[in-house]
Amino acid sequence: MRAAGSGTNGKRLGCDLLLSEVIVRVLPFSRPGNIALPFFHLQGDGFWHLLPKHENISLGSQITSLVRLREEVVGARLGEEVYDCVRTREDRDRLRSVLIDTYFSPETRRFVLEQSAINRGAFVYSEELLSHPEDPTVRETLSVEEAHRPAVRDHGFRRAVVTAYSHRCALCGIRVRTLAGHTAVTAAHIIPWSETQDDRPVNGMALCRMCHWTFDEGLIGVSQVYEVITSRQLNSYDNLPSYLTNLEGRSIVGPSKEQFWPDTESLRWHQENVLLTR
Ligand SMILES: [Zn+2]
């Protein structure tokens, strides 16, 4: 779901705002956040124009769920006056400060600003990782406060790897992405971050939760010719789902772009240091 300027080129406003994460941090714990409500109701303020997905079908009187919003709305167009206020980075920062100072209590302003800095930092970091998938020095470009570095790194690495694999598990191949945008895969480091601080996308694979766990536990590995290796220990369990035990010798489901395929040296390290040989 995106907001675009009113110009005919539909220019985007910088990075996507992960507003749902902001909502989670500023609402009371007992109240679940729902980004669909402000996205829909902002249209009443005159500067926010929803763009229906189907041109000749008008939107319902009320859209209250993200699922319905995604089904019926392409995005939103900003009115000309507001768009003029957010054309440059400086203007956006100024508008953000005014909105936060006006509408948030002093106690919550800090959380909103923190999460905003993390989201922007993570987006920039992930774009750098995707642009230089084999450059080990990219992490040095992180220009965020020390306290935010772990979260920015974590979010940025996850976004880069999951994007490179188009949300598909490299081992079992499942790909599930809900209308709310939740994905079945996470980003796994092949050589753990704690060993080499290596966030290159080629030191990662998108894996579903089960495959991620078995990979980290050394029950599954990947050969240098990108075939799945299963340990004998994996095959000794009776209650594993059959799709896991049938993976031996199968090719992984790699990224569509060759430049993001796993680094064979990282895979060798995993075989020698993590994969269980018994
Ligand atoms: Zn999987």
Coordinates of N, CA and C in Angstrom, one line a residue, residues 31-258:
R31 N -4.7 -2.8 22.9 CA -5.4 -2.4 21.6 C -4.5 -2.7 20.4
P32 N -5.0 -3.7 19.6 CA -4.3 -4.0 18.4 C -4.3 -2.9 17.4
G33 N -3.1 -2.7 16.7 CA -3.1 -1.6 15.7 C -3.7 -2.1 14.4
N34 N -4.3 -1.1 13.7 CA -4.9 -1.5 12.4 C -4.7 -0.3 11.4
I35 N -3.7 -0.5 10.6 CA -3.3 0.6 9.7 C -4.4 0.9 8.6
A36 N -5.3 -0.1 8.4 CA -6.4 0.1 7.4 C -7.3 1.3 7.8
L37 N -7.5 1.5 9.1 CA -8.4 2.5 9.5 C -7.9 3.9 9.1
P38 N -6.7 4.4 9.5 CA -6.3 5.7 9.1 C -6.1 5.8 7.6
F39 N -5.7 4.7 7.0 CA -5.5 4.7 5.5 C -6.8 5.0 4.8
F40 N -7.9 4.4 5.3 CA -9.2 4.6 4.7 C -9.8 6.0 5.1
H41 N -9.7 6.3 6.4 CA -10.5 7.5 6.8 C -9.7 8.8 6.6
L42 N -8.5 8.7 6.2 CA -7.8 10.0 5.9 C -8.4 10.7 4.7
Q43 N -9.1 9.9 3.9 CA -9.8 10.6 2.7 C -10.7 11.7 3.1
G44 N -11.2 11.6 4.3 CA -12.2 12.7 4.8 C -11.5 14.0 5.0
D45 N -10.2 14.0 5.0 CA -9.4 15.3 5.3 C -9.1 16.1 4.0
G46 N -9.5 15.6 2.9 CA -9.4 16.4 1.7 C -8.1 16.3 0.9
F47 N -7.0 15.8 1.5 CA -5.7 15.8 0.8 C -5.3 14.4 0.4
W48 N -6.1 13.4 0.8 CA -5.7 12.0 0.7 C -6.8 11.3 -0.2
H49 N -6.5 10.9 -1.4 CA -7.5 10.4 -2.3 C -7.2 8.9 -2.6
L50 N -8.1 8.1 -2.2 CA -7.9 6.6 -2.4 C -8.0 6.3 -3.9
L51 N -7.2 5.3 -4.3 CA -7.2 4.9 -5.7 C -7.8 3.5 -5.8
P52 N -9.1 3.4 -6.2 CA -9.7 2.1 -6.3 C -9.0 1.1 -7.3
K53 N -9.0 -0.1 -6.9 CA -8.3 -1.1 -7.8 C -9.1 -1.3 -9.1
H54 N -10.4 -1.3 -8.9 CA -11.3 -1.5 -10.1 C -12.0 -0.2 -10.4
E55 N -11.6 0.4 -11.6 CA -12.0 1.8 -11.9 C -13.5 2.1 -11.8
N56 N -14.3 1.2 -12.3 CA -15.8 1.5 -12.3 C -16.5 1.0 -11.1
I57 N -15.8 0.6 -10.1 CA -16.5 0.1 -8.9 C -16.1 1.0 -7.7
S58 N -17.1 1.7 -7.1 CA -16.8 2.6 -6.0 C -16.5 1.8 -4.8
L59 N -15.7 2.5 -3.9 CA -15.3 1.8 -2.7 C -16.5 1.7 -1.7
G60 N -16.4 0.7 -0.9 CA -17.5 0.5 0.1 C -17.5 1.7 1.1
S61 N -18.6 1.8 1.8 CA -18.7 3.0 2.7 C -17.6 2.9 3.8
Q62 N -17.2 1.8 4.2 CA -16.2 1.7 5.3 C -15.3 0.4 5.0
I63 N -14.0 0.6 5.1 CA -13.1 -0.5 5.0 C -12.3 -0.5 6.3
T64 N -12.4 -1.7 7.0 CA -11.9 -1.7 8.3 C -10.7 -2.8 8.4
S65 N -10.5 -3.5 7.4 CA -9.4 -4.5 7.5 C -8.4 -4.3 6.4
L66 N -7.2 -4.7 6.7 CA -6.1 -4.6 5.7 C -6.3 -5.5 4.5
V67 N -6.9 -6.7 4.8 CA -7.2 -7.6 3.7 C -8.2 -6.9 2.6
R68 N -9.2 -6.3 3.1 CA -10.2 -5.7 2.2 C -9.5 -4.4 1.5
L69 N -8.7 -3.7 2.3 CA -8.1 -2.6 1.7 C -7.2 -3.0 0.5
R70 N -6.4 -4.1 0.7 CA -5.6 -4.5 -0.4 C -6.4 -5.1 -1.6
E71 N -7.6 -5.6 -1.3 CA -8.4 -6.1 -2.3 C -9.0 -5.0 -3.2
E72 N -9.3 -3.9 -2.5 CA -10.1 -2.8 -3.2 C -9.3 -1.6 -3.6
V73 N -8.1 -1.4 -3.0 CA -7.4 -0.1 -3.2 C -6.0 -0.4 -3.7
V74 N -5.6 0.4 -4.7 CA -4.2 0.3 -5.2 C -3.3 1.1 -4.3
G75 N -3.7 2.2 -3.8 CA -2.9 3.1 -3.0 C -3.6 4.4 -2.8
A76 N -2.9 5.5 -2.5 CA -3.5 6.8 -2.3 C -2.7 7.9 -3.0
R77 N -3.4 8.9 -3.5 CA -2.8 10.0 -4.1 C -2.9 11.2 -3.2
L78 N -1.7 11.9 -3.0 CA -1.7 13.1 -2.2 C -2.2 14.3 -3.0
G79 N -2.9 15.2 -2.4 CA -3.3 16.5 -3.0 C -2.0 17.3 -3.3
E80 N -2.2 18.2 -4.3 CA -1.0 19.0 -4.8 C -0.3 19.7 -3.7
E81 N -1.1 20.4 -2.8 CA -0.5 21.2 -1.8 C 0.4 20.4 -0.8
V82 N -0.1 19.2 -0.4 CA 0.6 18.4 0.5 C 1.8 17.8 -0.2
Y83 N 1.6 17.4 -1.4 CA 2.8 16.9 -2.2 C 3.9 17.9 -2.3
D84 N 3.6 19.1 -2.5 CA 4.6 20.1 -2.5 C 5.4 20.2 -1.2
C85 N 4.8 19.8 -0.1 CA 5.4 19.9 1.2 C 6.3 18.7 1.5
V86 N 6.3 17.7 0.6 CA 7.1 16.5 0.9 C 8.0 16.1 -0.2
R87 N 8.3 17.1 -1.1 CA 9.1 16.8 -2.3 C 10.6 16.5 -1.9
T88 N 11.1 17.2 -0.9 CA 12.5 17.0 -0.5 C 12.7 16.4 0.8
R89 N 13.8 15.8 1.1 CA 14.1 15.2 2.3 C 13.9 16.2 3.5
E90 N 14.4 17.4 3.3 CA 14.3 18.4 4.4 C 12.8 18.7 4.7
D91 N 12.0 18.9 3.6 CA 10.6 19.1 3.8 C 9.9 18.0 4.5
R92 N 10.2 16.8 4.1 CA 9.6 15.6 4.8 C 10.0 15.6 6.3
D93 N 11.2 15.8 6.6 CA 11.6 15.8 8.0 C 10.9 16.9 8.8
R94 N 10.7 18.1 8.2 CA 10.0 19.2 8.8 C 8.6 18.8 9.1
L95 N 7.9 18.3 8.1 CA 6.5 17.9 8.2 C 6.4 16.8 9.3
R96 N 7.3 15.8 9.2 CA 7.2 14.7 10.2 C 7.3 15.3 11.6
S97 N 8.2 16.2 11.9 CA 8.4 16.8 13.2 C 7.1 17.5 13.6
V98 N 6.5 18.3 12.7 CA 5.3 19.1 13.1 C 4.2 18.1 13.4
L99 N 4.0 17.0 12.6 CA 2.9 16.1 12.9 C 3.1 15.4 14.2
I100 N 4.4 15.0 14.5 CA 4.6 14.2 15.7 C 4.4 15.2 16.9
D101 N 4.9 16.4 16.8 CA 4.8 17.3 17.9 C 3.3 17.7 18.2
T102 N 2.5 17.7 17.1 CA 1.1 18.1 17.2 C 0.2 17.0 17.8
Y103 N 0.5 15.8 17.3 CA -0.5 14.7 17.5 C -0.1 13.7 18.5
F104 N 1.2 13.7 19.0 CA 1.6 12.6 19.9 C 2.0 13.2 21.2
S105 N 1.7 12.5 22.3 CA 2.1 13.0 23.6 C 3.6 13.0 23.7
P106 N 4.2 13.8 24.6 CA 5.6 13.8 24.8 C 6.2 12.4 25.1
E107 N 5.4 11.5 25.8 CA 5.9 10.2 26.2 C 6.1 9.3 24.9
T108 N 5.2 9.5 23.9 CA 5.2 8.6 22.8 C 6.1 9.1 21.6
R109 N 6.4 10.4 21.7 CA 7.2 11.0 20.6 C 8.5 10.3 20.4
R110 N 9.1 9.9 21.5 CA 10.4 9.3 21.4 C 10.3 7.9 20.6
F111 N 9.3 7.1 20.9 CA 9.1 5.9 20.3 C 8.9 6.0 18.8
V112 N 8.0 7.0 18.4 CA 7.7 7.2 17.0 C 9.0 7.6 16.2
L113 N 9.8 8.5 16.8 CA 11.0 9.0 16.2 C 12.0 7.9 16.0
E114 N 12.1 7.1 17.1 CA 13.0 5.9 17.1 C 12.7 4.9 16.0
Q115 N 11.4 4.5 16.0 CA 10.9 3.5 15.0 C 11.1 4.1 13.6
S116 N 10.8 5.4 13.4 CA 10.9 6.0 12.1 C 12.4 5.9 11.6
A117 N 13.3 6.2 12.6 CA 14.8 6.1 12.2 C 15.2 4.7 11.9
I118 N 14.6 3.7 12.6 CA 15.0 2.3 12.3 C 14.4 1.9 11.0
N119 N 13.2 2.3 10.7 CA 12.6 1.9 9.4 C 13.4 2.5 8.2
R120 N 13.7 3.7 8.3 CA 14.4 4.4 7.2 C 15.8 3.8 7.1
G121 N 16.5 3.6 8.2 CA 17.8 3.0 8.2 C 17.8 1.6 7.6
A122 N 16.8 0.8 8.0 CA 16.8 -0.6 7.5 C 16.5 -0.6 6.0
F123 N 15.6 0.3 5.5 CA 15.3 0.3 4.1 C 16.6 0.7 3.3
V124 N 17.3 1.7 3.7 CA 18.5 2.1 3.0 C 19.6 1.0 3.1
Y125 N 19.7 0.4 4.2 CA 20.7 -0.7 4.4 C 20.4 -1.9 3.4
S126 N 19.1 -2.2 3.4 CA 18.7 -3.4 2.5 C 18.9 -3.0 1.0
E127 N 18.7 -1.8 0.6 CA 18.9 -1.4 -0.8 C 20.4 -1.4 -1.1
E128 N 21.3 -1.0 -0.1 CA 22.7 -1.1 -0.3 C 23.2 -2.6 -0.4
L129 N 22.6 -3.5 0.4 CA 23.0 -4.9 0.4 C 22.6 -5.5 -1.0
L130 N 21.4 -5.1 -1.5 CA 20.9 -5.6 -2.8 C 21.7 -5.1 -3.9
S131 N 22.2 -3.9 -3.8 CA 23.0 -3.3 -4.8 C 24.5 -3.8 -4.9
H132 N 24.9 -4.3 -3.7 CA 26.3 -4.8 -3.6 C 26.3 -6.1 -2.9
P133 N 25.7 -7.2 -3.5 CA 25.5 -8.4 -2.8 C 26.7 -9.1 -2.3
E134 N 27.9 -8.8 -2.9 CA 29.1 -9.5 -2.5 C 30.1 -8.6 -1.8
D135 N 29.7 -7.4 -1.5 CA 30.7 -6.5 -0.9 C 30.6 -6.6 0.6
P136 N 31.7 -7.1 1.3 CA 31.6 -7.2 2.7 C 31.7 -5.9 3.5
T137 N 32.0 -4.8 2.8 CA 32.2 -3.6 3.5 C 30.9 -2.8 3.6
V138 N 29.8 -3.3 3.0 CA 28.5 -2.5 3.0 C 28.1 -2.1 4.4
R139 N 28.3 -3.0 5.4 CA 27.8 -2.7 6.7 C 28.5 -1.5 7.3
E140 N 29.6 -1.1 6.7 CA 30.3 0.1 7.2 C 29.6 1.4 6.8
T141 N 28.6 1.2 5.8 CA 27.9 2.4 5.4 C 26.7 2.7 6.3
L142 N 26.4 1.9 7.3 CA 25.3 2.1 8.2 C 25.6 3.4 9.0
S143 N 24.7 4.4 8.7 CA 24.8 5.7 9.4 C 23.7 5.9 10.3
V144 N 23.5 5.1 11.4 CA 22.5 5.3 12.3 C 23.1 5.3 13.7
E145 N 22.3 5.7 14.7 CA 22.8 5.8 16.0 C 23.2 4.4 16.5
E146 N 24.2 4.3 17.3 CA 24.7 3.0 17.8 C 23.6 2.1 18.4
A147 N 22.7 2.8 19.1 CA 21.6 2.0 19.8 C 20.7 1.4 18.8
H148 N 20.5 1.9 17.6 CA 19.6 1.4 16.6 C 20.3 0.4 15.7
R149 N 21.6 0.3 15.7 CA 22.3 -0.5 14.8 C 21.8 -2.0 14.7
P150 N 21.6 -2.7 15.8 CA 21.2 -4.1 15.7 C 19.9 -4.2 15.0
A151 N 18.9 -3.4 15.4 CA 17.6 -3.5 14.7 C 17.6 -3.1 13.3
V152 N 18.4 -2.1 12.9 CA 18.5 -1.7 11.5 C 19.2 -2.8 10.7
R153 N 20.2 -3.4 11.2 CA 20.9 -4.4 10.5 C 20.0 -5.6 10.3
D154 N 19.3 -6.0 11.4 CA 18.4 -7.2 11.4 C 17.3 -7.0 10.4
H155 N 16.6 -5.8 10.4 CA 15.5 -5.6 9.5 C 16.0 -5.5 8.1
G156 N 17.2 -4.8 7.9 CA 17.7 -4.6 6.6 C 18.2 -5.9 5.9
F157 N 18.9 -6.7 6.7 CA 19.3 -8.0 6.1 C 18.1 -8.9 5.8
R158 N 17.1 -8.9 6.6 CA 15.9 -9.7 6.4 C 15.2 -9.2 5.1
R159 N 15.0 -7.9 5.0 CA 14.4 -7.4 3.8 C 15.1 -7.8 2.5
A160 N 16.5 -7.6 2.6 CA 17.3 -7.8 1.4 C 17.2 -9.3 0.9
V161 N 17.4 -10.2 1.9 CA 17.4 -11.7 1.5 C 16.0 -12.1 1.1
V162 N 15.0 -11.8 1.9 CA 13.6 -12.2 1.5 C 13.2 -11.6 0.2
T163 N 13.6 -10.4 -0.1 CA 13.3 -9.8 -1.5 C 14.1 -10.6 -2.5
A164 N 15.3 -10.9 -2.3 CA 16.1 -11.6 -3.3 C 15.5 -13.0 -3.7
Y165 N 14.9 -13.7 -2.7 CA 14.3 -15.0 -2.9 C 12.8 -14.9 -3.2
S166 N 12.3 -13.7 -3.3 CA 10.9 -13.5 -3.7 C 10.0 -14.3 -2.7
H167 N 10.4 -14.2 -1.4 CA 9.6 -14.8 -0.3 C 9.4 -16.3 -0.4
R168 N 10.4 -17.0 -1.1 CA 10.3 -18.5 -1.2 C 11.4 -19.1 -0.4
C169 N 11.0 -20.2 0.3 CA 12.0 -21.0 1.1 C 13.0 -21.7 0.1
A170 N 14.3 -21.5 0.4 CA 15.3 -22.0 -0.5 C 15.3 -23.6 -0.4
L171 N 14.9 -24.1 0.7 CA 15.0 -25.6 0.8 C 13.7 -26.3 0.4
C172 N 12.6 -26.0 1.0 CA 11.4 -26.8 0.7 C 10.6 -26.1 -0.4
G173 N 10.9 -24.8 -0.7 CA 10.2 -24.1 -1.8 C 8.9 -23.5 -1.5
I174 N 8.4 -23.6 -0.2 CA 7.1 -23.0 0.1 C 7.2 -21.4 -0.1
R175 N 6.1 -20.9 -0.5 CA 6.0 -19.4 -0.6 C 4.6 -19.0 -0.2
V176 N 4.4 -18.4 0.9 CA 3.1 -18.0 1.4 C 3.2 -16.5 1.9
R177 N 2.5 -15.7 1.3 CA 2.5 -14.3 1.7 C 1.0 -13.9 1.8
T178 N 0.6 -13.5 3.1 CA -0.7 -13.2 3.3 C -1.1 -11.8 2.7
L179 N -2.4 -11.5 2.6 CA -2.8 -10.2 2.1 C -2.3 -9.1 3.0
A180 N -2.1 -9.4 4.3 CA -1.6 -8.4 5.3 C -0.1 -8.2 5.1
G181 N 0.5 -9.0 4.2 CA 1.9 -8.8 3.9 C 2.9 -9.6 4.7
H182 N 2.3 -10.5 5.6 CA 3.1 -11.4 6.4 C 3.7 -12.5 5.5
T183 N 4.9 -12.9 5.7 CA 5.5 -13.9 4.9 C 6.0 -15.1 5.7
A184 N 6.0 -16.3 5.1 CA 6.3 -17.6 5.8 C 7.8 -17.7 6.0
V185 N 8.6 -16.9 5.3 CA 10.1 -17.1 5.4 C 10.7 -16.0 6.3
T186 N 11.9 -16.4 6.8 CA 12.8 -15.5 7.5 C 14.1 -15.5 6.7
A187 N 15.0 -14.6 7.1 CA 16.3 -14.6 6.5 C 17.4 -15.3 7.4
A188 N 18.0 -16.3 6.9 CA 19.0 -17.1 7.7 C 20.4 -16.7 7.3
H189 N 21.3 -16.4 8.2 CA 22.7 -16.3 7.9 C 23.3 -17.7 7.7
I190 N 24.1 -17.9 6.7 CA 24.7 -19.2 6.5 C 25.9 -19.3 7.5
I191 N 26.8 -18.4 7.5 CA 27.7 -18.3 8.6 C 27.1 -17.3 9.5
P192 N 26.9 -17.6 10.8 CA 26.2 -16.7 11.7 C 26.9 -15.4 11.8
W193 N 26.1 -14.4 12.0 CA 26.6 -13.0 12.2 C 27.6 -13.0 13.3
S194 N 27.4 -13.7 14.4 CA 28.4 -13.7 15.5 C 29.8 -14.1 15.1
E195 N 29.9 -14.9 14.0 CA 31.2 -15.4 13.6 C 32.0 -14.5 12.8
T196 N 31.3 -13.9 11.8 CA 32.0 -13.1 10.8 C 31.4 -11.7 10.5
Q197 N 30.3 -11.4 11.1 CA 29.6 -10.1 10.9 C 29.4 -9.9 9.4
D198 N 28.9 -10.9 8.7 CA 28.8 -10.9 7.3 C 27.3 -10.8 6.9
D199 N 26.9 -9.7 6.5 CA 25.5 -9.4 6.1 C 25.3 -9.5 4.6
R200 N 26.3 -9.9 3.9 CA 26.1 -10.0 2.4 C 24.9 -10.9 2.1
P201 N 24.0 -10.5 1.2 CA 22.9 -11.4 0.8 C 23.4 -12.8 0.4
V202 N 24.7 -12.9 -0.2 CA 25.2 -14.2 -0.6 C 25.6 -15.1 0.6
N203 N 25.6 -14.4 1.8 CA 25.8 -15.2 3.0 C 24.4 -15.5 3.7
G204 N 23.3 -15.4 2.9 CA 22.0 -15.6 3.5 C 21.1 -16.5 2.6
M205 N 20.1 -17.0 3.2 CA 19.1 -17.7 2.4 C 17.7 -17.4 3.1
A206 N 16.7 -17.3 2.3 CA 15.3 -17.2 2.8 C 14.9 -18.6 3.1
L207 N 14.5 -18.8 4.4 CA 14.0 -20.1 4.8 C 12.7 -20.0 5.6
C208 N 11.9 -21.0 5.5 CA 10.7 -21.0 6.3 C 11.1 -21.4 7.8
R209 N 10.3 -21.2 8.7 CA 10.7 -21.4 10.1 C 11.3 -22.8 10.4
M210 N 10.6 -23.8 9.8 CA 11.1 -25.2 10.1 C 12.4 -25.4 9.4
C211 N 12.6 -25.0 8.2 CA 13.8 -25.2 7.5 C 14.9 -24.4 8.1
H212 N 14.6 -23.2 8.6 CA 15.6 -22.3 9.3 C 16.1 -23.1 10.5
W213 N 15.2 -23.6 11.3 CA 15.6 -24.3 12.5 C 16.5 -25.5 12.2
T214 N 16.1 -26.3 11.2 CA 16.9 -27.5 10.9 C 18.2 -27.1 10.3
F215 N 18.3 -26.0 9.6 CA 19.6 -25.6 9.0 C 20.5 -25.1 10.2
D216 N 20.0 -24.3 11.1 CA 20.8 -23.8 12.2 C 21.2 -24.9 13.1
E217 N 20.4 -26.0 13.2 CA 20.7 -27.1 14.1 C 21.7 -28.1 13.5
G218 N 22.0 -27.9 12.2 CA 22.9 -28.8 11.5 C 22.2 -30.1 11.0
L219 N 20.9 -30.1 11.0 CA 20.2 -31.3 10.5 C 20.1 -31.3 8.9
I220 N 20.3 -30.1 8.4 CA 20.3 -29.9 6.9 C 21.4 -29.0 6.5
G221 N 22.0 -29.3 5.4 CA 23.0 -28.4 4.8 C 22.8 -28.2 3.3
V222 N 23.7 -27.5 2.7 CA 23.6 -27.3 1.2 C 25.0 -27.5 0.6
S223 N 25.1 -28.3 -0.4 CA 26.5 -28.6 -1.0 C 26.9 -27.4 -1.9
Q224 N 28.2 -27.4 -2.3 CA 28.7 -26.4 -3.2 C 28.0 -26.4 -4.6
V225 N 27.3 -27.5 -4.9 CA 26.6 -27.4 -6.2 C 25.1 -27.3 -5.9
Y226 N 24.8 -26.7 -4.7 CA 23.5 -26.3 -4.4 C 22.4 -27.4 -4.3
E227 N 22.9 -28.5 -3.8 CA 22.0 -29.6 -3.5 C 21.9 -29.8 -2.0
V228 N 20.7 -30.2 -1.6 CA 20.4 -30.3 -0.2 C 21.1 -31.6 0.4
I229 N 21.7 -31.4 1.6 CA 22.3 -32.5 2.3 C 21.5 -32.7 3.6
T230 N 21.1 -33.9 3.8 CA 20.4 -34.1 5.1 C 21.3 -35.0 6.0
S231 N 21.3 -34.7 7.3 CA 22.2 -35.5 8.2 C 21.4 -36.8 8.5
R232 N 22.2 -37.9 8.9 CA 21.6 -39.1 9.2 C 20.7 -39.0 10.4
Q233 N 21.0 -38.0 11.3 CA 20.2 -37.8 12.5 C 18.8 -37.3 12.1
L234 N 18.7 -36.5 11.0 CA 17.4 -36.0 10.6 C 16.5 -37.2 10.2
N235 N 17.1 -38.2 9.5 CA 16.3 -39.3 9.1 C 15.9 -40.3 10.2
S236 N 16.5 -40.1 11.4 CA 16.2 -41.0 12.5 C 15.0 -40.6 13.2
Y237 N 14.4 -39.4 13.0 CA 13.2 -39.0 13.7 C 12.0 -39.5 13.0
D238 N 11.0 -40.0 13.8 CA 9.8 -40.6 13.2 C 8.7 -39.5 12.8
N239 N 8.8 -38.4 13.5 CA 7.6 -37.5 13.4 C 7.9 -36.2 12.6
L240 N 8.9 -36.3 11.7 CA 9.2 -35.2 10.9 C 8.3 -35.1 9.7
P241 N 7.9 -34.0 9.2 CA 7.1 -33.9 8.0 C 7.9 -34.5 6.8
S242 N 7.2 -35.3 6.0 CA 7.9 -36.0 4.9 C 8.6 -35.1 4.0
Y243 N 8.1 -33.8 3.8 CA 8.8 -33.0 2.8 C 10.2 -32.7 3.2
L244 N 10.5 -32.8 4.5 CA 11.9 -32.5 5.0 C 12.8 -33.7 4.7
T245 N 12.3 -34.9 5.0 CA 13.1 -36.1 4.7 C 13.3 -36.4 3.3
N246 N 12.5 -35.8 2.4 CA 12.6 -36.1 1.0 C 13.5 -35.1 0.3
L247 N 14.1 -34.2 1.0 CA 14.8 -33.1 0.4 C 16.2 -33.5 -0.1
E248 N 16.8 -34.6 0.5 CA 18.1 -35.0 0.2 C 18.4 -35.1 -1.3
G249 N 19.5 -34.4 -1.8 CA 19.9 -34.4 -3.2 C 19.1 -33.5 -4.1
R250 N 18.1 -32.9 -3.6 CA 17.3 -32.0 -4.4 C 18.0 -30.6 -4.5
S251 N 17.8 -29.9 -5.7 CA 18.4 -28.6 -5.8 C 17.7 -27.6 -5.0
I252 N 18.4 -26.6 -4.4 CA 17.7 -25.6 -3.7 C 16.9 -24.7 -4.7
V253 N 16.0 -24.0 -4.1 CA 15.2 -23.0 -4.9 C 15.9 -21.6 -4.7
G254 N 16.7 -21.3 -5.6 CA 17.6 -20.1 -5.5 C 16.9 -18.8 -5.9
P255 N 17.5 -17.7 -5.7 CA 17.0 -16.4 -6.2 C 16.9 -16.4 -7.7
S256 N 16.1 -15.6 -8.3 CA 16.0 -15.5 -9.8 C 17.3 -14.8 -10.3
K257 N 17.9 -14.0 -9.6 CA 19.2 -13.3 -10.0 C 20.4 -14.1 -9.5
E258 N 21.3 -14.5 -10.5 CA 22.4 -15.3 -10.1 C 23.3 -14.6 -9.1

